[in-house]
Coordinates of C-alpha atoms and ligand atoms in Angstrom, one line a residue:
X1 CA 57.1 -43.1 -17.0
X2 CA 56.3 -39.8 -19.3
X3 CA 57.7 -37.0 -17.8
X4 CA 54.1 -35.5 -17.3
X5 CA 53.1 -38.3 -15.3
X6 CA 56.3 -37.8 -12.8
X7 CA 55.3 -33.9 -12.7
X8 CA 52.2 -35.0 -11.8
X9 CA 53.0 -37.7 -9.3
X10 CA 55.3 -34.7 -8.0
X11 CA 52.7 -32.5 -8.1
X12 CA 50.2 -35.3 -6.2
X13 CA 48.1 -35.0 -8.9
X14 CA 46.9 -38.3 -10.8
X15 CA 45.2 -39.5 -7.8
X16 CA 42.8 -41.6 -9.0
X17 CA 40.7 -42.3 -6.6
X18 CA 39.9 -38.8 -6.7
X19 CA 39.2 -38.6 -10.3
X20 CA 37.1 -41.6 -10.3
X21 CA 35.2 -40.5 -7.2
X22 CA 33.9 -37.6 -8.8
X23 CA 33.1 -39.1 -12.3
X24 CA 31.2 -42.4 -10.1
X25 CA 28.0 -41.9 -8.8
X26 CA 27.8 -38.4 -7.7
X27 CA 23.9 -37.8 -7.5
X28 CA 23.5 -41.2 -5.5
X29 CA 26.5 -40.1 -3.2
X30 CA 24.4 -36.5 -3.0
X31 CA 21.3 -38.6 -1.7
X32 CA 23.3 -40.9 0.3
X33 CA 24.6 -37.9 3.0
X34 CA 21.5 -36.5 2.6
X35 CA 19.8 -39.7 4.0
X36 CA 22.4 -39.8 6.6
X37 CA 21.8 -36.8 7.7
X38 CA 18.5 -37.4 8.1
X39 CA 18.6 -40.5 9.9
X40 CA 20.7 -38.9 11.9
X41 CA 18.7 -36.3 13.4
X42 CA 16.3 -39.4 14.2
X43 CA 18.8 -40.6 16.1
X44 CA 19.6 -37.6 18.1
X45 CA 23.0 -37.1 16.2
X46 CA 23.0 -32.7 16.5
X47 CA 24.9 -31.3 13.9
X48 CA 25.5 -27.9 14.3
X49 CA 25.9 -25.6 11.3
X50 CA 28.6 -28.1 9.2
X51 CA 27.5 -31.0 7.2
X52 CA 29.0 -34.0 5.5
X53 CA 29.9 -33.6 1.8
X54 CA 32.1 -34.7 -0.7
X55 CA 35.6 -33.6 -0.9
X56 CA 37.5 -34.1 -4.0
X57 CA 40.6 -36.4 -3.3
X58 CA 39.3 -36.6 0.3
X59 CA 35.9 -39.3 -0.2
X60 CA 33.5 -37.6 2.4
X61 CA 33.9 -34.5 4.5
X62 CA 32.7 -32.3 7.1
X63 CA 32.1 -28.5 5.7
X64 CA 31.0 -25.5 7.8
X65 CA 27.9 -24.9 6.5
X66 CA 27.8 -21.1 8.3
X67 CA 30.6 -19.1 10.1
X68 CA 31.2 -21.1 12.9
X69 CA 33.0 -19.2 16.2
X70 CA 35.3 -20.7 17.7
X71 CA 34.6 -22.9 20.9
X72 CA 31.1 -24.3 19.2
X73 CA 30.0 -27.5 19.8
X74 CA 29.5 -28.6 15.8
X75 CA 28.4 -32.3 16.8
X76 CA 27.2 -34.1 19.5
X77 CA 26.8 -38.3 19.1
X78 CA 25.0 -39.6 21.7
X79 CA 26.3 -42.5 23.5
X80 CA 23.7 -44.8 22.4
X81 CA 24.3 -44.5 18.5
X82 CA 28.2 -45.6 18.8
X83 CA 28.8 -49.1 17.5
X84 CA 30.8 -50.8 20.6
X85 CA 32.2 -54.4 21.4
X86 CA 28.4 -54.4 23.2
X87 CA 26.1 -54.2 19.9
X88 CA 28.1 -56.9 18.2
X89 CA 25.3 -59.5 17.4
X90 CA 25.3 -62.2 20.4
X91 CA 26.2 -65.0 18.4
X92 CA 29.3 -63.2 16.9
X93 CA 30.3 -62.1 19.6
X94 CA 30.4 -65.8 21.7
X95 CA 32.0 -66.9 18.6
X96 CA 35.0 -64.8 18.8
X97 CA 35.9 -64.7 22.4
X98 CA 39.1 -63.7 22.4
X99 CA 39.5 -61.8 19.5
X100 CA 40.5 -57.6 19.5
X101 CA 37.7 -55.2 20.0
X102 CA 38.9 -54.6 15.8
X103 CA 38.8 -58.2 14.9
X104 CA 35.5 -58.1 16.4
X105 CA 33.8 -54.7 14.9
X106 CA 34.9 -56.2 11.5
X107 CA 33.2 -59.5 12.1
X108 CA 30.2 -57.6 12.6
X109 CA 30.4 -55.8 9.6
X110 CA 31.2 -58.4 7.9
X111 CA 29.4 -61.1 8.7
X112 CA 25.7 -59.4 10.2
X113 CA 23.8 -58.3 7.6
X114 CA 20.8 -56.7 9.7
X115 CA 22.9 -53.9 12.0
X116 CA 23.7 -53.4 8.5
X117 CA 20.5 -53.1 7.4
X118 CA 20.3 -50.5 10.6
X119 CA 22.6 -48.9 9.5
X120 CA 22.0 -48.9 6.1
X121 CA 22.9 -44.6 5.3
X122 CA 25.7 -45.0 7.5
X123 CA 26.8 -47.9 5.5
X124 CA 26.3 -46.0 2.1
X125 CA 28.2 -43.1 2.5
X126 CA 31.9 -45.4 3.7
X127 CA 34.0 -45.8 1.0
X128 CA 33.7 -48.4 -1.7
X129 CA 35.9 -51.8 -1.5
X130 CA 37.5 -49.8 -4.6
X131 CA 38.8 -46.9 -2.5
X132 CA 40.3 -49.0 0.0
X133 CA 41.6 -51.5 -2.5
X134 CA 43.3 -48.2 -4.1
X135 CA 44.5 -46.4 -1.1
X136 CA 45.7 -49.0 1.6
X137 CA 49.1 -50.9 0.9
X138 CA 47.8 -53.8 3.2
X139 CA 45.6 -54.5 0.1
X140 CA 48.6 -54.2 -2.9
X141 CA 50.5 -56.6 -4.7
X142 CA 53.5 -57.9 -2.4
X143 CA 55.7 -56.8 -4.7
X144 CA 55.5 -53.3 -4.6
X145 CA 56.7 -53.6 -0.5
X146 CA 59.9 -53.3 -1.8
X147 CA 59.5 -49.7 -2.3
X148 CA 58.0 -48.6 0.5
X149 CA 60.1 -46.6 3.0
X150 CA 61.4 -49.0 5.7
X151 CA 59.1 -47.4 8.6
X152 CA 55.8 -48.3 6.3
X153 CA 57.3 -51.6 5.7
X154 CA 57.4 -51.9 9.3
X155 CA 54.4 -50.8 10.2
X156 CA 52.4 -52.6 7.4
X157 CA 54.1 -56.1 8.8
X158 CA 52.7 -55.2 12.1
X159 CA 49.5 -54.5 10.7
X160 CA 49.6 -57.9 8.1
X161 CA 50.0 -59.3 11.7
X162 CA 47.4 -58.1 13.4
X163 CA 44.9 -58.7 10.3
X164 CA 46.0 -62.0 9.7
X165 CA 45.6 -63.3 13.3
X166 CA 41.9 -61.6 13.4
X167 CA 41.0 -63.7 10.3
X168 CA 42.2 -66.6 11.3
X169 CA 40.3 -66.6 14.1
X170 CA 37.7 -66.1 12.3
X171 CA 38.3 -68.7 10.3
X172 CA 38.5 -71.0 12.9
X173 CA 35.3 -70.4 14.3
X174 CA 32.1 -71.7 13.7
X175 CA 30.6 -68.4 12.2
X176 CA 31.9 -69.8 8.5
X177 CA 31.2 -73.1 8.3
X178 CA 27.9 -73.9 6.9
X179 CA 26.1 -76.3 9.4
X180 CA 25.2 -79.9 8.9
X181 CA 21.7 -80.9 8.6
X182 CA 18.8 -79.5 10.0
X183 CA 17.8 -79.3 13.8
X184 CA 15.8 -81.9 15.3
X185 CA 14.6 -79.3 18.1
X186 CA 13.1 -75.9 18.1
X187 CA 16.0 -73.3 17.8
X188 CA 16.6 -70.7 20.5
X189 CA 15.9 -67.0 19.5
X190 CA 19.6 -66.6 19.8
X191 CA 20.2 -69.5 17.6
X192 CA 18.1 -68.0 14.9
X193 CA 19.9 -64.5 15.0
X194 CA 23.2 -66.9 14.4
X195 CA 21.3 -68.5 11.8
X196 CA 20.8 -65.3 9.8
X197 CA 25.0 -64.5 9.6
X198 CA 26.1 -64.3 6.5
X199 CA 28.6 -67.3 6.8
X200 CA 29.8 -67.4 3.1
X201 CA 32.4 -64.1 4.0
X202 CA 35.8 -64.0 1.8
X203 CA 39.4 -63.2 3.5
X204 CA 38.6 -59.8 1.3
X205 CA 35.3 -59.3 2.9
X206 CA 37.1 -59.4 5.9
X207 CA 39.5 -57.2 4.9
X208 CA 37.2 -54.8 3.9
X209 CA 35.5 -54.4 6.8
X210 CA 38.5 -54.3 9.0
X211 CA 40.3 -52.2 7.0
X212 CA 37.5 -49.7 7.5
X213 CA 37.4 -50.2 10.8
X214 CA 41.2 -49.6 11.0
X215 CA 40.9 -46.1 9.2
X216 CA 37.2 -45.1 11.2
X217 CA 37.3 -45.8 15.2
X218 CA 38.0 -43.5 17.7
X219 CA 39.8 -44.0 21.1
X220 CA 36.5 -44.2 23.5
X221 CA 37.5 -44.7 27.4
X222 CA 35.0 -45.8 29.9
X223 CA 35.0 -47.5 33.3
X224 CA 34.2 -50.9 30.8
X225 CA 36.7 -50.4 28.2
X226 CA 39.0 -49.9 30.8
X227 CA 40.0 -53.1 31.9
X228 CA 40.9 -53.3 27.9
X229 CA 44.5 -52.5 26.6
X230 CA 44.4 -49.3 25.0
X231 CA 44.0 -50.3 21.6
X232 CA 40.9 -52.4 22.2
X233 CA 39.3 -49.0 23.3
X234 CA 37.4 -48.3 20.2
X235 CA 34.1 -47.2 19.0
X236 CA 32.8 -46.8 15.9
X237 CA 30.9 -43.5 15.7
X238 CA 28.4 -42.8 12.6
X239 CA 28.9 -39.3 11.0
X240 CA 31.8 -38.3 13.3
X241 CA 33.7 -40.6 11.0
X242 CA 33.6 -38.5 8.3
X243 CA 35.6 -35.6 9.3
X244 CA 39.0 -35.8 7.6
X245 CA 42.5 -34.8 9.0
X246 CA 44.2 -32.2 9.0
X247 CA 47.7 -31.9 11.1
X248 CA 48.8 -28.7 12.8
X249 CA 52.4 -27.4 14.2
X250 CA 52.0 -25.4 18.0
X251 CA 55.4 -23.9 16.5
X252 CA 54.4 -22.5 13.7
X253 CA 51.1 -20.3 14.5
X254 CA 51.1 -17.9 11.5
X255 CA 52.4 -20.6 9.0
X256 CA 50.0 -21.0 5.9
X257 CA 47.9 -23.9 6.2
X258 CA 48.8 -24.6 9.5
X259 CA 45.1 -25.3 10.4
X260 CA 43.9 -25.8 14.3
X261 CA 41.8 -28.7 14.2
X262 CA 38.4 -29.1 16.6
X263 CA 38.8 -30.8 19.7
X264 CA 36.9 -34.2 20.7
X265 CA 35.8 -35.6 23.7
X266 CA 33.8 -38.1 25.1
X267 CA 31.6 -38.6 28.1
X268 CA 30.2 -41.1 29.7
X269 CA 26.5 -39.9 27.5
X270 CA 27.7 -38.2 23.8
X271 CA 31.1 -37.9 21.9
X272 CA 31.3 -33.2 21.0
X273 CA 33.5 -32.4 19.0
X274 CA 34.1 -28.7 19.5
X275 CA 36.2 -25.4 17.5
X276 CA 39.0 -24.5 18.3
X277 CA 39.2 -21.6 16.4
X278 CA 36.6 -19.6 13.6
X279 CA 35.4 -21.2 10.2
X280 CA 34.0 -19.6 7.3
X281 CA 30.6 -21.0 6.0
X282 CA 32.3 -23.6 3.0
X283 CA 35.5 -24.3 4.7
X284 CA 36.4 -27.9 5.4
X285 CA 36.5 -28.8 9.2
X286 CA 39.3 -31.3 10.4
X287 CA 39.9 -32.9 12.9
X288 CA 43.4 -34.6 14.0
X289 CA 43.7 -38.2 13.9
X290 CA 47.6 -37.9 15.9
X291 CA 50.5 -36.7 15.4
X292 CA 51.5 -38.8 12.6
X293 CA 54.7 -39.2 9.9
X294 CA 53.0 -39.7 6.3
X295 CA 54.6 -43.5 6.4
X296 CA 51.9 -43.9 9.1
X297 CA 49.2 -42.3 7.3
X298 CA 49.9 -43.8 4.4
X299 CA 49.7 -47.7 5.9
X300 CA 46.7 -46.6 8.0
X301 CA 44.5 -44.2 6.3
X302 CA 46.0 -44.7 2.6
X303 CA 46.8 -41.1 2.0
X304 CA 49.8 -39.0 1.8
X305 CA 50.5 -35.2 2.9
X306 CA 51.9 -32.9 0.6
X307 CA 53.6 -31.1 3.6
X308 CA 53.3 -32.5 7.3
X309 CA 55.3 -31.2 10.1
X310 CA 55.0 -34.6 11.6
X311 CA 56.7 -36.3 8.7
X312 CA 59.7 -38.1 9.3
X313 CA 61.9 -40.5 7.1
X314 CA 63.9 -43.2 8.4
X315 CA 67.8 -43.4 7.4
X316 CA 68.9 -46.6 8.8
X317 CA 69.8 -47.6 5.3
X318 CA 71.9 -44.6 5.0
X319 CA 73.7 -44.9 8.7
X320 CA 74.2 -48.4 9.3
X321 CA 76.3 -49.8 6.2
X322 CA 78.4 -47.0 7.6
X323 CA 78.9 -48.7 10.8
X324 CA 79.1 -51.9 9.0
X325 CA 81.9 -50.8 7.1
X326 CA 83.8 -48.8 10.0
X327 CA 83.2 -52.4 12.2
X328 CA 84.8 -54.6 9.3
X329 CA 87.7 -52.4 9.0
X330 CA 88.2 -52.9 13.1
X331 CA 87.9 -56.3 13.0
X332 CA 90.7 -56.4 10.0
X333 CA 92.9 -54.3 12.1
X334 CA 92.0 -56.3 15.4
X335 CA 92.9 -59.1 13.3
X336 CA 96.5 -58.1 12.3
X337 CA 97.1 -56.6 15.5
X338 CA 95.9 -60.4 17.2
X339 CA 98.7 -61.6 14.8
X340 CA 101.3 -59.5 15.8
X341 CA 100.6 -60.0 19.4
X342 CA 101.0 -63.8 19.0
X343 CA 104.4 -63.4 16.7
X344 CA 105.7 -61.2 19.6
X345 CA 104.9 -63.7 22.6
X346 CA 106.2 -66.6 20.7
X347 CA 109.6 -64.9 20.2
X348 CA 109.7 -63.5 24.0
X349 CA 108.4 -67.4 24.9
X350 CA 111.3 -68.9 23.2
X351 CA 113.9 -66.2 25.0
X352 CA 112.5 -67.3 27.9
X353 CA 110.6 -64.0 28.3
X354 CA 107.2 -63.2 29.8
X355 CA 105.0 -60.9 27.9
X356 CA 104.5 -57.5 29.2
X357 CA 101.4 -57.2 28.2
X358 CA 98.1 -57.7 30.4
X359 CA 94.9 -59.7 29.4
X360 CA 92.9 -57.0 29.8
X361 CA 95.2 -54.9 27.1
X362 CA 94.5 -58.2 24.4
X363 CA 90.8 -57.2 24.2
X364 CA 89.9 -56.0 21.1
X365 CA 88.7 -52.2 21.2
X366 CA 85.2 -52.2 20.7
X367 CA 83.9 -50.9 17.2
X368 CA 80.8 -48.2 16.9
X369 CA 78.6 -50.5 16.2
X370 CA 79.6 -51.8 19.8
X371 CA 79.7 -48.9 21.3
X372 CA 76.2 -48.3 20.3
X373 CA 74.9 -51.4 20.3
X374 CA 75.8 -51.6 24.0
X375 CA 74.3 -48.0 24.9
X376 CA 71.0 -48.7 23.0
X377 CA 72.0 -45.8 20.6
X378 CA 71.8 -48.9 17.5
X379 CA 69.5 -48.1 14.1
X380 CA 65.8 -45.7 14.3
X381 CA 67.8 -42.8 12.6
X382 CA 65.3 -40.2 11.8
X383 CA 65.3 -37.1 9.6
X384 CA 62.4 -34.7 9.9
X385 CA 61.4 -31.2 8.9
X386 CA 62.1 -30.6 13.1
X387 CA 65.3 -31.5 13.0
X388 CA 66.6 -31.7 9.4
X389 CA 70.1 -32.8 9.9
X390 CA 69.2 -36.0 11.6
X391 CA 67.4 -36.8 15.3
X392 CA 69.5 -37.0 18.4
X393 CA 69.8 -40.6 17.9
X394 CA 71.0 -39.7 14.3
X395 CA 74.0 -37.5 16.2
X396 CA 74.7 -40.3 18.9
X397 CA 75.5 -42.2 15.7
X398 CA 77.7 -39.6 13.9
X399 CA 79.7 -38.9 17.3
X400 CA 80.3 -43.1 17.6
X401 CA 82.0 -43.1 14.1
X402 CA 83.6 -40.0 14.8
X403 CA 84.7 -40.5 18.3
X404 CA 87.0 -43.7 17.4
X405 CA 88.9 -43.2 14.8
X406 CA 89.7 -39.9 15.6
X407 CA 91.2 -40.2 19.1
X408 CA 94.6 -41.8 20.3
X409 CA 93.3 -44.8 21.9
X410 CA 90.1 -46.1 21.4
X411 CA 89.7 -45.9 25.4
X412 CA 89.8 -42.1 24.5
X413 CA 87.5 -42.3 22.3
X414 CA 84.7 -44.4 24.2
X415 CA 85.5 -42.1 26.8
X416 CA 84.9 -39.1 24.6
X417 CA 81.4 -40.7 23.1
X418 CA 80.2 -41.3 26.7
X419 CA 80.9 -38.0 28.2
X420 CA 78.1 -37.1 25.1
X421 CA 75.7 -40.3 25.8
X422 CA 76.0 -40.4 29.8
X423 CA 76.6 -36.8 30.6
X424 CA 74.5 -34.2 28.0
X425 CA 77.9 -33.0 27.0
X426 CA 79.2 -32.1 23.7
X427 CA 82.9 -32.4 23.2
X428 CA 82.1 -31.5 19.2
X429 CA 81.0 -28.4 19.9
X430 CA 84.1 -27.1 20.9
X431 CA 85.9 -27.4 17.7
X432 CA 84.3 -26.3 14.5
X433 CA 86.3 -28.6 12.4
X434 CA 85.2 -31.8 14.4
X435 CA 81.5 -30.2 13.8
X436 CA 81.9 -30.0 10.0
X437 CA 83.2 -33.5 9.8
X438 CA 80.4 -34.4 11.2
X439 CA 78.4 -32.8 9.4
X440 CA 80.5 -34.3 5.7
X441 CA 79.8 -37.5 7.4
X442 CA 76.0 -37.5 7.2
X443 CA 76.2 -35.7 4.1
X444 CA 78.2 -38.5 2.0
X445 CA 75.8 -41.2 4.2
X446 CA 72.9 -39.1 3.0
X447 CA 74.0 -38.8 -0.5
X448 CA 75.4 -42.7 -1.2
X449 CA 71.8 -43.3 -0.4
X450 CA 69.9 -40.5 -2.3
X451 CA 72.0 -42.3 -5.2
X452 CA 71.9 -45.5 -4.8
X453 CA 68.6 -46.7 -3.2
X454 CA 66.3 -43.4 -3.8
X455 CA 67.4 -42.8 -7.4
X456 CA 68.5 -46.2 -8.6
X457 CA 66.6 -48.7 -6.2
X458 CA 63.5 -47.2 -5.9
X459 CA 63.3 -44.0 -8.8
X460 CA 64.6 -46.1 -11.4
X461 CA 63.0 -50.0 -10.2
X462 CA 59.3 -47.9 -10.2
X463 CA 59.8 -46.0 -14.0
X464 CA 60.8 -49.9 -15.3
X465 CA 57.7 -51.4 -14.4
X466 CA 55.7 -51.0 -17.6
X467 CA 53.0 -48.2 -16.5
X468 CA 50.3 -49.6 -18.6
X469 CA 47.9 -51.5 -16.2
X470 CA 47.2 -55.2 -17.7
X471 CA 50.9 -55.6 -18.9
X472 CA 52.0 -58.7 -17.8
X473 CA 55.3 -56.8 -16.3
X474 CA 53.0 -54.4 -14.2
X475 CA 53.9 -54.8 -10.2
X476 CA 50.2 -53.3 -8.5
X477 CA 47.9 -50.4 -10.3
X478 CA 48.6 -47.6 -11.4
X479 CA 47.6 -45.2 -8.4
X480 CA 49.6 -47.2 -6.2
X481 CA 52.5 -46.9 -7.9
X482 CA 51.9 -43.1 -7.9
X483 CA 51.7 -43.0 -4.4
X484 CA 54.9 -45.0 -3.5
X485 CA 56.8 -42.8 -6.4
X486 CA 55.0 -39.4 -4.4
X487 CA 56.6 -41.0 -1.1
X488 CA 59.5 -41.2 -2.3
X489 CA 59.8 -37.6 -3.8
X490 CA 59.3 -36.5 -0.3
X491 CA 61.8 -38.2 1.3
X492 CA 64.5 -36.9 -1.1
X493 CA 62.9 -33.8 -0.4
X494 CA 64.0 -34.3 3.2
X495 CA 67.5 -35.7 2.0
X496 CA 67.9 -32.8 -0.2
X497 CA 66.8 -30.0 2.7
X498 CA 69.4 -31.7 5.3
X499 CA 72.0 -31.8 2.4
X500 CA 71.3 -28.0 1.9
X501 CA 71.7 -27.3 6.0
X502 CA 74.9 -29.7 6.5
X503 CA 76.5 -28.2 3.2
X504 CA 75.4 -24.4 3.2
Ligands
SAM1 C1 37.7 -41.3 9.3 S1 37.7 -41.4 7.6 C2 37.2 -39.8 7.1 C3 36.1 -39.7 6.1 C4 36.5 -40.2 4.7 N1 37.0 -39.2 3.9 C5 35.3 -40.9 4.0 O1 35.2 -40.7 2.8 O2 34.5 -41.6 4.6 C6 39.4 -41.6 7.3 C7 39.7 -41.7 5.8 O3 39.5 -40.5 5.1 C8 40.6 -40.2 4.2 N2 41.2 -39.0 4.7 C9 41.2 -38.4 5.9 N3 41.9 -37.3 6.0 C10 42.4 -37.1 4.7 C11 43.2 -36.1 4.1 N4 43.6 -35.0 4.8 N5 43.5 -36.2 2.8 C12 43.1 -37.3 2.1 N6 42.3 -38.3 2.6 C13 42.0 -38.2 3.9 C14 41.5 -41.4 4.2 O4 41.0 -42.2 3.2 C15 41.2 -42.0 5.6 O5 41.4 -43.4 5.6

């Protein structure tokens, strides 16, 4: 990789999705929100001084179009005009019973071509198979899921999971298979809406739709949805979709770019979303979508933030071949010790001697791994720019390696541990030289990693891939490759911050 192009993966330039959104299309895209807009108004969606446009890097948007004060009601969405488990087309949806409120709002995408036609400028203003092909790992070439952090790995399973048990019900329905001969009798009204599915759908189809499904719902509660589990409570919701998000830090009020977002709620007749603070006419309007790490928003919205309060990076990989290590070395010396032990009772048996020693004193001392294991303390280390030497978990960790090897007995040393664990107390904190060994151990756990997996693993396995798309070497496009090699620059920015505050 040229150095330019890692400047400007650093830089989270050479996005292109961006840079082909803006060359593709742009009048039609102009005429498409203009259409939605007004079939909107004919549908009694009020939108009140913002408007959807197109946001470079972004797709679609929601810009004030005036100053906006703060507490206005900027869109109302009537209840009527959301897209529910309820206007699935009948046949679909007696197809599918049993399927998640998602499987099912895909298979309507999917496979019913006329809410389709209904909702044709809704329709033509969602992003093209291209951007989501581009932007959502669920869509890349296996391959490159060996460089994705372990969390998005994680989560992406989960959601290959979820996908794939959708689709196969789909499959498995009738909805796909053409049927065989023609009816003797006259068909049922229902019948003939069935008859007019568009059964020839693809596993990408699919995809497609659910995959915008996936990055458009919104949590929608009612006394029906209800009886749901709560990730089956979703609507679809035309124009309301487009608003981007934005994340925001209570902690940090003055902080540049630390946006408040609007506010949304539902009732039982419209979804508002409201201000919660003052716009200029131009600005951008968010709203947030959660809380979320960019791992999350990269497996389920397909973009990264440059910087996100809410980001977090998991260092299992970092921690845990440290408790391997320290457990092997216990079992060596359990080991020898086990030896010893059996050496001394034979001599003592063959004196005619009983051993002094009890049972209870022949159980091996438990390692950190144990220890931890045993408390539910084991792996989901987290850094995060909150707590950027490592997450209380991350410390219940550090105090486990520490604890043992650093007391008499290891009885002390459990004992120690727990008095932290069971009781809020920190025994570390008394001594400032037990608090910088801790502090040395994250640090060389932090930096084995940064070297070996971040630099060589990931840095390194990325810039061999040839970069020229059509190479019979290259793992995935391009762009997705940038965005995995972005990732990744973020996280050792998070190493290299907690290196700074554990070594300074
Ligand atoms: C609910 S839609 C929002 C409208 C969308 N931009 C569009 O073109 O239709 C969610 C998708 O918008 C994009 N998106 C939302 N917020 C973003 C942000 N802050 N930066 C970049 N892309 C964002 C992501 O592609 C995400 O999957």
């Amino acid at each position: 990789m040229t150095k330019r192009k890692r400047e400007a993966a650093k830089k989270g330039k050479g996005n292109k999705r961006s840079t082909r959104r803006k060359v593709r299309g742009k009048s039609s895209k102009m005429e498409a929100y203009q259409e939605l807009l007004v079939w909107a108004k004919d549908k009694g969606i009020i939108l009140n001084g913002v408007e959807p446009r197109r946001i470079p890097g972004r797709g679609m948007g929601i810009m004030a179009t005036k100053p906006l004060k703060e507490n206005q009601t900027i869109l109302t969405v009537p209840s009527n005009t959301l897209r529910t488990y309820e206007t699935v087309n009948p046949s679909i949806a007696r197809g599918l019973l049993g399927i998640s409120i998602h499987g099912l709002l895909a298979a309507d995408l999917a496979l019913d071509p006329s809410p389709s036609a209904k909702y044709r400028q809704w329709n033509a203003v969602c992003p093209t198979r291209e951007d989501v092909w581009d932007s959502l790992p669920l869509t890349w070439d296996h391959r490159l899921r060996d460089f994705l952090p372990k969390k998005a790995l994680e989560l992406l399973l989960k959601q290959e999971a979820k996908f794939s048990k959708d689709w196969s019900m789909v499959q498995q329905s009738k909805l796909l298979s053409p049927r065989s001969g023609e009816k003797e009798y006259e068909r049922s009204e229902e019948e003939e809406e069935g008859e007019k599915l568009n059964k020839s759908i693809t596993r990408d189809d699919y995809l497609y739709a659910w995959l915008l499904v996936n990055t458009r719902t919104f949590y929608h509660e009612t006394p029906k949805t209800k009886k749901f589990n709560k990730e089956d409570r979703m609507v679809l919701q035309p124009v309301a979709d487009l608003f981007n998000h934005t994340s925001y830090d209570p902690s940090a009020e003055e902080k540049e770019g630390n946006k408040k977002t609007c506010s949304v709620a539902f009732s039982p007749t419209a979804f508002t979303i409201t201000t919660t603070r003052p716009y200029t006419a131009g600005e951008e309007v968010y709203i947030c979508y959660g809380n979320h790490s960019n791992d999350f928003l990269l497996i389920e919205y397909g973009f990264l933030f440059d910087e996100n309060v809410w980001d977090e990076v998991c260092i299992d990989d970092a921690i845990l071949p440290l408790l391997d290590k320290s457990q092997q070395q216990q079992q060596q010396t359990s080991a020898t010790q086990a030896r010893q032990l059996k050496k001394t009772t034979r001599r003592l048996n063959e004196r005619g001697k009983k051993d002094p020693k009890s049972q209870a004193d022949q159980q091996p001392p438990k390692s950190p791994k144990d220890l931890l294991e045993e408390t539910g303390f084991l792996g989901n280390y987290n850094l995060d720019p909150r707590n950027p030497t490592g997450c209380y978990r991350t410390q219940v960790a550090l105090r486990a390696l520490s604890a043992l090897p650093s007391s008499l007995t290891p009885q002390e040393g459990e004992k120690k541990f727990r008095v932290f664990v069971d009781y809020g107390q920190d025994p570390w904190e008394e001594s400032p030289e037990e608090q910088a060994k801790l502090n040395m151990l994250l640090a060389q756990a932090l930096k084995q990693w940064r070297g070996d997996v971040i630099e060589k693993k990931i840095i390194e396995g990325l810039d061999k891939m040839e970069w020229k798309e059509g190479h019979e070497k290259v793992v995935g496009r391009e762009c997705h490759r940038d965005t995995l090699l972005m990732r990744w620059m973020q996280v050792r920015r998070m190493v290299d911050r907690a290196l700074e505050e554990l070594e300074g």
